[in-house]
Amino acid sequence: MTDAMLEHVNVTVTDPQATARRLTEWFGWQVRWHGPAKNGGTAYHVGGEASYVAVYAYPEPTDMPTGRLNHIGVLVDDLDAAEARIKASGIHTHSHADYEPGRRFYFDDPDGIEFEVISYA
């Protein structure tokens, strides 16, 4: 079986830059990356070497609730093997993408929790 580790959680906030600043002040974390994100929004990845919190904001003010979990990111060694196991359990995967520096896909579990599965291998 592939080794897997929690890599990140992604949450919606009103001001990702301000949230990132608070997280660095409170916990001594670093901004690992920031830039354009899904649906035209903006995200900051704040944390340490092995894991981070992705703080995301929509491009315009919206009625979407803040403080909610968007997805859980799981890092795996073998993306194809992980996807095969997930599909074997009857789950549909979606939003496959190759990007720098890796590959990813998403799926929703039976409780509606979205997972992002990532590999940098």
mmCIF file of C-alpha atoms in Angstrom:
data_model
loop_
_atom_site.group_PDB
_atom_site.id
_atom_site.type_symbol
_atom_site.label_atom_id
_atom_site.label_comp_id
_atom_site.label_asym_id
_atom_site.label_seq_id
_atom_site.Cartn_x
_atom_site.Cartn_y
_atom_site.Cartn_z
ATOM 1 C CA MET A 1 0.000 0.000 0.000
ATOM 2 C CA THR A 2 1.150 3.537 -0.725
ATOM 3 C CA ASP A 3 2.344 5.642 2.187
ATOM 4 C CA ALA A 4 0.051 8.619 2.600
ATOM 5 C CA MET A 5 0.235 11.701 4.786
ATOM 6 C CA LEU A 6 -1.954 14.669 5.451
ATOM 7 C CA GLU A 7 -0.459 17.468 3.388
ATOM 8 C CA HIS A 8 -2.946 20.302 3.777
ATOM 9 C CA VAL A 9 -6.425 21.492 4.594
ATOM 10 C CA ASN A 10 -8.089 24.200 2.526
ATOM 11 C CA VAL A 11 -10.475 26.705 4.103
ATOM 12 C CA THR A 12 -12.405 29.722 2.836
ATOM 13 C CA VAL A 13 -11.595 33.076 4.464
ATOM 14 C CA THR A 14 -12.498 36.700 3.794
ATOM 15 C CA ASP A 15 -8.913 37.982 3.486
ATOM 16 C CA PRO A 16 -6.273 35.329 2.785
ATOM 17 C CA GLN A 17 -3.361 37.756 3.126
ATOM 18 C CA ALA A 18 -4.500 38.850 6.611
ATOM 19 C CA THR A 19 -5.165 35.239 7.648
ATOM 20 C CA ALA A 20 -1.726 34.192 6.378
ATOM 21 C CA ARG A 21 -0.121 37.020 8.354
ATOM 22 C CA ARG A 22 -1.909 35.937 11.542
ATOM 23 C CA LEU A 23 -0.889 32.280 11.086
ATOM 24 C CA THR A 24 2.760 33.262 10.630
ATOM 25 C CA GLU A 25 2.617 35.459 13.739
ATOM 26 C CA TRP A 26 0.745 32.940 15.899
ATOM 27 C CA PHE A 27 2.575 29.758 14.936
ATOM 28 C CA GLY A 28 5.884 30.851 13.393
ATOM 29 C CA TRP A 29 4.873 29.310 10.059
ATOM 30 C CA GLN A 30 5.997 30.620 6.681
ATOM 31 C CA VAL A 31 4.084 31.524 3.537
ATOM 32 C CA ARG A 32 5.095 28.670 1.217
ATOM 33 C CA TRP A 33 3.223 29.994 -1.822
ATOM 34 C CA HIS A 34 0.528 32.464 -2.776
ATOM 35 C CA GLY A 35 -1.220 33.313 -5.991
ATOM 36 C CA PRO A 36 -4.243 32.748 -8.186
ATOM 37 C CA ALA A 37 -6.435 29.789 -7.285
ATOM 38 C CA LYS A 38 -9.530 27.858 -8.293
ATOM 39 C CA ASN A 39 -12.568 29.794 -9.581
ATOM 40 C CA GLY A 40 -10.520 32.987 -9.985
ATOM 41 C CA GLY A 41 -9.814 33.255 -6.275
ATOM 42 C CA THR A 42 -6.618 33.834 -4.314
ATOM 43 C CA ALA A 43 -4.871 31.435 -1.957
ATOM 44 C CA TYR A 44 -1.977 31.457 0.495
ATOM 45 C CA HIS A 45 -0.277 28.233 1.597
ATOM 46 C CA VAL A 46 0.969 28.768 5.155
ATOM 47 C CA GLY A 47 2.836 26.190 7.222
ATOM 48 C CA GLY A 48 6.039 24.199 7.475
ATOM 49 C CA GLU A 49 7.966 21.926 5.130
ATOM 50 C CA ALA A 50 5.675 18.902 5.361
ATOM 51 C CA SER A 51 2.183 20.410 5.691
ATOM 52 C CA TYR A 52 0.229 23.623 5.409
ATOM 53 C CA VAL A 53 -3.111 25.384 5.647
ATOM 54 C CA ALA A 54 -4.413 26.756 2.350
ATOM 55 C CA VAL A 55 -6.442 29.904 3.015
ATOM 56 C CA TYR A 56 -8.652 30.726 0.049
ATOM 57 C CA ALA A 57 -10.901 33.637 -0.911
ATOM 58 C CA TYR A 58 -13.290 33.998 -3.825
ATOM 59 C CA PRO A 59 -12.441 36.801 -6.277
ATOM 60 C CA GLU A 60 -15.442 38.953 -5.304
ATOM 61 C CA PRO A 61 -17.440 39.223 -2.096
ATOM 62 C CA THR A 62 -19.884 36.338 -2.045
ATOM 63 C CA ASP A 63 -22.604 34.741 0.028
ATOM 64 C CA MET A 64 -20.422 31.638 0.364
ATOM 65 C CA PRO A 65 -19.709 30.982 4.036
ATOM 66 C CA THR A 66 -16.218 31.586 5.366
ATOM 67 C CA GLY A 67 -14.455 29.371 7.864
ATOM 68 C CA ARG A 68 -15.614 26.239 6.087
ATOM 69 C CA LEU A 69 -13.508 23.298 5.046
ATOM 70 C CA ASN A 70 -13.084 23.166 1.266
ATOM 71 C CA HIS A 71 -11.031 19.972 1.041
ATOM 72 C CA ILE A 72 -8.404 17.789 2.685
ATOM 73 C CA GLY A 73 -5.152 17.253 0.771
ATOM 74 C CA VAL A 74 -3.455 13.869 1.045
ATOM 75 C CA LEU A 75 0.059 13.322 -0.308
ATOM 76 C CA VAL A 76 0.809 9.855 -1.729
ATOM 77 C CA ASP A 77 3.839 8.223 -3.318
ATOM 78 C CA ASP A 78 1.901 6.482 -6.116
ATOM 79 C CA LEU A 79 -1.043 8.513 -7.411
ATOM 80 C CA ASP A 80 -2.258 5.844 -9.834
ATOM 81 C CA ALA A 81 -2.307 3.118 -7.171
ATOM 82 C CA ALA A 82 -4.153 5.399 -4.738
ATOM 83 C CA GLU A 83 -6.734 6.249 -7.396
ATOM 84 C CA ALA A 84 -7.223 2.578 -8.255
ATOM 85 C CA ARG A 85 -7.975 1.779 -4.587
ATOM 86 C CA ILE A 86 -10.418 4.683 -4.325
ATOM 87 C CA LYS A 87 -12.217 3.695 -7.534
ATOM 88 C CA ALA A 88 -12.334 0.052 -6.395
ATOM 89 C CA SER A 89 -14.430 1.201 -3.439
ATOM 90 C CA GLY A 90 -17.001 2.661 -5.852
ATOM 91 C CA ILE A 91 -15.938 6.319 -5.642
ATOM 92 C CA HIS A 92 -15.847 8.558 -8.731
ATOM 93 C CA THR A 93 -12.682 10.684 -9.111
ATOM 94 C CA HIS A 94 -12.590 14.029 -10.934
ATOM 95 C CA SER A 95 -10.610 17.196 -11.703
ATOM 96 C CA HIS A 96 -7.398 15.421 -12.681
ATOM 97 C CA ALA A 97 -4.520 17.805 -13.329
ATOM 98 C CA ASP A 98 -0.807 17.804 -13.995
ATOM 99 C CA TYR A 99 0.805 20.901 -12.571
ATOM 100 C CA GLU A 100 4.179 22.054 -11.349
ATOM 101 C CA PRO A 101 5.421 20.253 -9.298
ATOM 102 C CA GLY A 102 3.119 17.198 -9.453
ATOM 103 C CA ARG A 103 -0.188 15.561 -10.318
ATOM 104 C CA ARG A 104 -3.536 15.474 -8.541
ATOM 105 C CA PHE A 105 -7.154 14.440 -8.577
ATOM 106 C CA TYR A 106 -10.175 15.005 -6.344
ATOM 107 C CA PHE A 107 -13.032 12.899 -5.011
ATOM 108 C CA ASP A 108 -15.946 13.259 -2.607
ATOM 109 C CA ASP A 109 -16.372 10.655 0.114
ATOM 110 C CA PRO A 110 -19.826 9.280 1.047
ATOM 111 C CA ASP A 111 -20.260 12.070 3.633
ATOM 112 C CA GLY A 112 -19.572 14.764 1.033
ATOM 113 C CA ILE A 113 -16.038 15.600 2.201
ATOM 114 C CA GLU A 114 -13.863 16.574 -0.756
ATOM 115 C CA PHE A 115 -10.341 15.133 -0.852
ATOM 116 C CA GLU A 116 -7.465 16.209 -3.071
ATOM 117 C CA VAL A 117 -4.901 13.463 -3.659
ATOM 118 C CA ILE A 118 -1.453 14.702 -4.705
ATOM 119 C CA SER A 119 1.831 13.135 -5.771
ATOM 120 C CA TYR A 120 5.130 14.868 -6.422
ATOM 121 C CA ALA A 121 6.808 11.639 -7.555
#
